[in-house]
Amino acid sequence: MERALWRQCIEQLQSELSAEDFNTWIRPLQARQGEAGVTIYAPNRYVEKRVTDSYLPKIAQMLELLAASDEISTVEIQVGSI
């Protein structure tokens, strides 16, 4: 995934979330686009669970809107790093 796309997504989230929520839950995330869609990597299971429960639908929607010309079929989250 172009880093610019992920950067745009997190910039949008930063403008919509409190600084505490953004710095705690979104800033630690990394993302990579593959053939199956976008995979978001969380540093640990605690962050993975919170992002999945609270932010993943919004992140998926933003990525789909921002990608416009690219097709993003799935967005998933897992523990690990790029």
mmCIF file of C-alpha atoms in Angstrom:
data_model
loop_
_atom_site.group_PDB
_atom_site.id
_atom_site.type_symbol
_atom_site.label_atom_id
_atom_site.label_comp_id
_atom_site.label_asym_id
_atom_site.label_seq_id
_atom_site.Cartn_x
_atom_site.Cartn_y
_atom_site.Cartn_z
ATOM 1 C CA MET A 1 0.000 0.000 0.000
ATOM 2 C CA GLU A 2 1.265 3.406 -0.735
ATOM 3 C CA ARG A 3 2.366 4.880 2.540
ATOM 4 C CA ALA A 4 0.564 8.035 1.489
ATOM 5 C CA LEU A 5 -2.786 6.235 1.646
ATOM 6 C CA TRP A 6 -2.199 4.982 5.200
ATOM 7 C CA ARG A 7 -0.829 8.405 6.181
ATOM 8 C CA GLN A 8 -3.989 10.081 4.848
ATOM 9 C CA CYS A 9 -6.127 7.629 6.789
ATOM 10 C CA ILE A 10 -4.358 8.246 10.089
ATOM 11 C CA GLU A 11 -4.349 12.013 9.534
ATOM 12 C CA GLN A 12 -8.127 11.880 9.103
ATOM 13 C CA LEU A 13 -8.489 9.759 12.232
ATOM 14 C CA GLN A 14 -6.268 12.178 14.134
ATOM 15 C CA SER A 15 -8.622 15.028 13.273
ATOM 16 C CA GLU A 16 -11.648 13.020 14.461
ATOM 17 C CA LEU A 17 -10.350 11.387 17.648
ATOM 18 C CA SER A 18 -9.134 12.806 20.925
ATOM 19 C CA ALA A 19 -5.357 13.111 21.187
ATOM 20 C CA GLU A 20 -5.334 10.444 23.902
ATOM 21 C CA ASP A 21 -7.337 7.924 21.846
ATOM 22 C CA PHE A 22 -5.330 8.602 18.701
ATOM 23 C CA ASN A 23 -1.940 8.287 20.421
ATOM 24 C CA THR A 24 -2.950 5.186 22.361
ATOM 25 C CA TRP A 25 -4.779 3.167 19.701
ATOM 26 C CA ILE A 26 -4.017 4.478 16.186
ATOM 27 C CA ARG A 27 -0.445 5.810 16.204
ATOM 28 C CA PRO A 28 1.108 2.383 17.031
ATOM 29 C CA LEU A 29 -0.535 0.731 14.003
ATOM 30 C CA GLN A 30 1.237 -0.117 10.751
ATOM 31 C CA ALA A 31 -0.427 -1.193 7.520
ATOM 32 C CA ARG A 32 0.403 -3.065 4.338
ATOM 33 C CA GLN A 33 -1.694 -3.698 1.238
ATOM 34 C CA GLY A 34 -1.562 -7.121 -0.343
ATOM 35 C CA GLU A 35 -3.585 -9.062 -2.874
ATOM 36 C CA ALA A 36 -6.253 -9.926 -0.298
ATOM 37 C CA GLY A 37 -6.691 -6.364 0.945
ATOM 38 C CA VAL A 38 -5.165 -4.293 3.716
ATOM 39 C CA THR A 39 -3.596 -5.810 6.805
ATOM 40 C CA ILE A 40 -3.162 -3.577 9.828
ATOM 41 C CA TYR A 41 -0.538 -4.632 12.343
ATOM 42 C CA ALA A 42 -0.989 -3.916 16.053
ATOM 43 C CA PRO A 43 1.894 -4.096 18.528
ATOM 44 C CA ASN A 44 0.037 -6.404 20.927
ATOM 45 C CA ARG A 45 -3.257 -8.253 21.453
ATOM 46 C CA TYR A 46 -4.650 -5.553 23.718
ATOM 47 C CA VAL A 47 -4.340 -2.900 20.992
ATOM 48 C CA GLU A 48 -5.582 -5.390 18.395
ATOM 49 C CA LYS A 49 -8.754 -6.072 20.400
ATOM 50 C CA ARG A 50 -9.506 -2.412 21.082
ATOM 51 C CA VAL A 51 -8.930 -1.326 17.480
ATOM 52 C CA THR A 52 -10.996 -4.244 16.161
ATOM 53 C CA ASP A 53 -13.869 -3.470 18.518
ATOM 54 C CA SER A 54 -13.841 0.316 18.285
ATOM 55 C CA TYR A 55 -12.075 1.580 15.167
ATOM 56 C CA LEU A 56 -11.765 -1.085 12.467
ATOM 57 C CA PRO A 57 -15.063 -0.328 10.658
ATOM 58 C CA LYS A 58 -14.160 3.366 10.475
ATOM 59 C CA ILE A 59 -10.620 2.606 9.291
ATOM 60 C CA ALA A 60 -11.943 0.254 6.591
ATOM 61 C CA GLN A 61 -14.433 2.850 5.404
ATOM 62 C CA MET A 62 -11.769 5.572 5.250
ATOM 63 C CA LEU A 63 -9.326 3.370 3.355
ATOM 64 C CA GLU A 64 -11.998 2.478 0.811
ATOM 65 C CA LEU A 65 -12.905 6.147 0.308
ATOM 66 C CA LEU A 66 -9.301 7.319 0.119
ATOM 67 C CA ALA A 67 -8.262 4.535 -2.260
ATOM 68 C CA ALA A 68 -10.956 5.554 -4.780
ATOM 69 C CA SER A 69 -9.136 4.089 -7.792
ATOM 70 C CA ASP A 70 -7.775 1.044 -5.933
ATOM 71 C CA GLU A 71 -10.071 -1.718 -4.880
ATOM 72 C CA ILE A 72 -9.748 -2.662 -1.242
ATOM 73 C CA SER A 73 -11.801 -5.757 -0.609
ATOM 74 C CA THR A 74 -10.818 -6.569 2.970
ATOM 75 C CA VAL A 75 -9.267 -4.873 5.956
ATOM 76 C CA GLU A 76 -8.049 -7.081 8.780
ATOM 77 C CA ILE A 77 -5.932 -6.580 11.859
ATOM 78 C CA GLN A 78 -3.324 -8.840 13.407
ATOM 79 C CA VAL A 79 -0.575 -8.676 15.969
ATOM 80 C CA GLY A 80 2.919 -8.186 14.610
ATOM 81 C CA SER A 81 4.894 -5.686 12.606
ATOM 82 C CA ILE A 82 5.774 -5.099 9.002
#
